[in-house]
Amino acid sequence: MKIICEVQKNSRELLRVILDNYKGHEICDIRVHYEKEPGIWLPGPKGITFSTRFLCQISAALQEAERVLNIRNPKEVVC
């Protein structure tokens, strides 16, 4: 398991992007984690897991969503 990115969602939750292996298949997991105890983060039920075969398509879709939001409301997207 390799944590690629963490984004603080609010004071009690963060969003983690993780690359992992499940039953011999490379996967990407984007999941909300919650803090059980100070410094102890556990995965919650909210999230998505998909084969890394789809990573390029999903990445392109997210980039397009960012582009559309920047056109409609440039202050909405924080990068």
JSON list of C-alpha atoms in Angstrom, two decimals:
[
{"chain": "A", "resi": 1, "resn": "MET", "atom": "CA", "xyz": [0.00, 0.00, 0.00]},
{"chain": "A", "resi": 2, "resn": "LYS", "atom": "CA", "xyz": [1.29, 3.45, -0.94]},
{"chain": "A", "resi": 3, "resn": "ILE", "atom": "CA", "xyz": [-0.45, 6.65, 0.16]},
{"chain": "A", "resi": 4, "resn": "ILE", "atom": "CA", "xyz": [-0.25, 9.06, -2.78]},
{"chain": "A", "resi": 5, "resn": "CYS", "atom": "CA", "xyz": [-2.10, 12.05, -1.34]},
{"chain": "A", "resi": 6, "resn": "GLU", "atom": "CA", "xyz": [-4.05, 13.23, 1.70]},
{"chain": "A", "resi": 7, "resn": "VAL", "atom": "CA", "xyz": [-6.51, 16.11, 1.60]},
{"chain": "A", "resi": 8, "resn": "GLN", "atom": "CA", "xyz": [-8.04, 17.40, 4.85]},
{"chain": "A", "resi": 9, "resn": "LYS", "atom": "CA", "xyz": [-11.81, 17.32, 4.27]},
{"chain": "A", "resi": 10, "resn": "ASN", "atom": "CA", "xyz": [-12.79, 18.81, 7.64]},
{"chain": "A", "resi": 11, "resn": "SER", "atom": "CA", "xyz": [-11.58, 18.66, 11.25]},
{"chain": "A", "resi": 12, "resn": "ARG", "atom": "CA", "xyz": [-12.52, 14.98, 11.60]},
{"chain": "A", "resi": 13, "resn": "GLU", "atom": "CA", "xyz": [-12.02, 13.54, 8.10]},
{"chain": "A", "resi": 14, "resn": "LEU", "atom": "CA", "xyz": [-9.43, 13.36, 5.37]},
{"chain": "A", "resi": 15, "resn": "LEU", "atom": "CA", "xyz": [-9.48, 12.02, 1.84]},
{"chain": "A", "resi": 16, "resn": "ARG", "atom": "CA", "xyz": [-6.70, 9.59, 0.95]},
{"chain": "A", "resi": 17, "resn": "VAL", "atom": "CA", "xyz": [-5.61, 8.45, -2.49]},
{"chain": "A", "resi": 18, "resn": "ILE", "atom": "CA", "xyz": [-3.93, 5.06, -2.18]},
{"chain": "A", "resi": 19, "resn": "LEU", "atom": "CA", "xyz": [-2.35, 2.67, -4.65]},
{"chain": "A", "resi": 20, "resn": "ASP", "atom": "CA", "xyz": [-2.60, -0.94, -3.53]},
{"chain": "A", "resi": 21, "resn": "ASN", "atom": "CA", "xyz": [-2.80, -4.54, -4.70]},
{"chain": "A", "resi": 22, "resn": "TYR", "atom": "CA", "xyz": [-5.94, -6.63, -4.24]},
{"chain": "A", "resi": 23, "resn": "LYS", "atom": "CA", "xyz": [-5.92, -10.31, -5.19]},
{"chain": "A", "resi": 24, "resn": "GLY", "atom": "CA", "xyz": [-3.07, -9.69, -7.63]},
{"chain": "A", "resi": 25, "resn": "HIS", "atom": "CA", "xyz": [-4.66, -6.62, -9.25]},
{"chain": "A", "resi": 26, "resn": "GLU", "atom": "CA", "xyz": [-3.33, -3.07, -8.98]},
{"chain": "A", "resi": 27, "resn": "ILE", "atom": "CA", "xyz": [-6.04, -0.76, -7.61]},
{"chain": "A", "resi": 28, "resn": "CYS", "atom": "CA", "xyz": [-6.53, 2.88, -6.74]},
{"chain": "A", "resi": 29, "resn": "ASP", "atom": "CA", "xyz": [-8.59, 3.65, -3.65]},
{"chain": "A", "resi": 30, "resn": "ILE", "atom": "CA", "xyz": [-9.94, 7.14, -2.99]},
{"chain": "A", "resi": 31, "resn": "ARG", "atom": "CA", "xyz": [-11.59, 7.03, 0.41]},
{"chain": "A", "resi": 32, "resn": "VAL", "atom": "CA", "xyz": [-12.68, 9.20, 3.31]},
{"chain": "A", "resi": 33, "resn": "HIS", "atom": "CA", "xyz": [-10.77, 8.34, 6.50]},
{"chain": "A", "resi": 34, "resn": "TYR", "atom": "CA", "xyz": [-11.79, 9.30, 10.02]},
{"chain": "A", "resi": 35, "resn": "GLU", "atom": "CA", "xyz": [-9.67, 9.89, 13.09]},
{"chain": "A", "resi": 36, "resn": "LYS", "atom": "CA", "xyz": [-10.43, 7.17, 15.65]},
{"chain": "A", "resi": 37, "resn": "GLU", "atom": "CA", "xyz": [-7.82, 8.47, 18.11]},
{"chain": "A", "resi": 38, "resn": "PRO", "atom": "CA", "xyz": [-5.35, 11.32, 17.78]},
{"chain": "A", "resi": 39, "resn": "GLY", "atom": "CA", "xyz": [-3.08, 10.32, 14.89]},
{"chain": "A", "resi": 40, "resn": "ILE", "atom": "CA", "xyz": [-4.96, 7.07, 14.14]},
{"chain": "A", "resi": 41, "resn": "TRP", "atom": "CA", "xyz": [-6.87, 7.31, 10.83]},
{"chain": "A", "resi": 42, "resn": "LEU", "atom": "CA", "xyz": [-9.17, 4.52, 9.68]},
{"chain": "A", "resi": 43, "resn": "PRO", "atom": "CA", "xyz": [-10.90, 4.07, 6.31]},
{"chain": "A", "resi": 44, "resn": "GLY", "atom": "CA", "xyz": [-14.61, 4.75, 6.25]},
{"chain": "A", "resi": 45, "resn": "PRO", "atom": "CA", "xyz": [-17.27, 3.32, 3.94]},
{"chain": "A", "resi": 46, "resn": "LYS", "atom": "CA", "xyz": [-17.38, 6.40, 1.69]},
{"chain": "A", "resi": 47, "resn": "GLY", "atom": "CA", "xyz": [-15.08, 6.13, -1.29]},
{"chain": "A", "resi": 48, "resn": "ILE", "atom": "CA", "xyz": [-14.33, 4.45, -4.57]},
{"chain": "A", "resi": 49, "resn": "THR", "atom": "CA", "xyz": [-11.92, 1.70, -5.56]},
{"chain": "A", "resi": 50, "resn": "PHE", "atom": "CA", "xyz": [-11.08, 0.94, -9.17]},
{"chain": "A", "resi": 51, "resn": "SER", "atom": "CA", "xyz": [-8.52, -0.85, -11.31]},
{"chain": "A", "resi": 52, "resn": "THR", "atom": "CA", "xyz": [-5.53, 1.27, -12.21]},
{"chain": "A", "resi": 53, "resn": "ARG", "atom": "CA", "xyz": [-6.39, 0.45, -15.85]},
{"chain": "A", "resi": 54, "resn": "PHE", "atom": "CA", "xyz": [-8.96, 3.24, -15.58]},
{"chain": "A", "resi": 55, "resn": "LEU", "atom": "CA", "xyz": [-6.64, 5.77, -13.91]},
{"chain": "A", "resi": 56, "resn": "CYS", "atom": "CA", "xyz": [-5.89, 7.68, -17.13]},
{"chain": "A", "resi": 57, "resn": "GLN", "atom": "CA", "xyz": [-9.58, 8.06, -18.01]},
{"chain": "A", "resi": 58, "resn": "ILE", "atom": "CA", "xyz": [-10.57, 9.10, -14.48]},
{"chain": "A", "resi": 59, "resn": "SER", "atom": "CA", "xyz": [-7.66, 11.53, -14.27]},
{"chain": "A", "resi": 60, "resn": "ALA", "atom": "CA", "xyz": [-8.70, 13.10, -17.60]},
{"chain": "A", "resi": 61, "resn": "ALA", "atom": "CA", "xyz": [-12.29, 13.41, -16.37]},
{"chain": "A", "resi": 62, "resn": "LEU", "atom": "CA", "xyz": [-11.17, 15.14, -13.16]},
{"chain": "A", "resi": 63, "resn": "GLN", "atom": "CA", "xyz": [-8.97, 17.52, -15.15]},
{"chain": "A", "resi": 64, "resn": "GLU", "atom": "CA", "xyz": [-11.95, 18.35, -17.38]},
{"chain": "A", "resi": 65, "resn": "ALA", "atom": "CA", "xyz": [-14.12, 18.97, -14.31]},
{"chain": "A", "resi": 66, "resn": "GLU", "atom": "CA", "xyz": [-11.44, 21.33, -12.98]},
{"chain": "A", "resi": 67, "resn": "ARG", "atom": "CA", "xyz": [-11.28, 23.14, -16.34]},
{"chain": "A", "resi": 68, "resn": "VAL", "atom": "CA", "xyz": [-15.07, 23.57, -16.46]},
{"chain": "A", "resi": 69, "resn": "LEU", "atom": "CA", "xyz": [-15.19, 24.86, -12.88]},
{"chain": "A", "resi": 70, "resn": "ASN", "atom": "CA", "xyz": [-12.36, 27.31, -13.57]},
{"chain": "A", "resi": 71, "resn": "ILE", "atom": "CA", "xyz": [-14.32, 28.72, -16.50]},
{"chain": "A", "resi": 72, "resn": "ARG", "atom": "CA", "xyz": [-17.57, 29.03, -14.50]},
{"chain": "A", "resi": 73, "resn": "ASN", "atom": "CA", "xyz": [-16.09, 30.15, -11.19]},
{"chain": "A", "resi": 74, "resn": "PRO", "atom": "CA", "xyz": [-12.30, 30.58, -11.00]},
{"chain": "A", "resi": 75, "resn": "LYS", "atom": "CA", "xyz": [-12.38, 31.00, -7.19]},
{"chain": "A", "resi": 76, "resn": "GLU", "atom": "CA", "xyz": [-14.09, 27.60, -6.67]},
{"chain": "A", "resi": 77, "resn": "VAL", "atom": "CA", "xyz": [-11.10, 25.36, -7.40]},
{"chain": "A", "resi": 78, "resn": "VAL", "atom": "CA", "xyz": [-8.22, 25.48, -4.94]},
{"chain": "A", "resi": 79, "resn": "CYS", "atom": "CA", "xyz": [-5.03, 23.89, -6.26]}
]
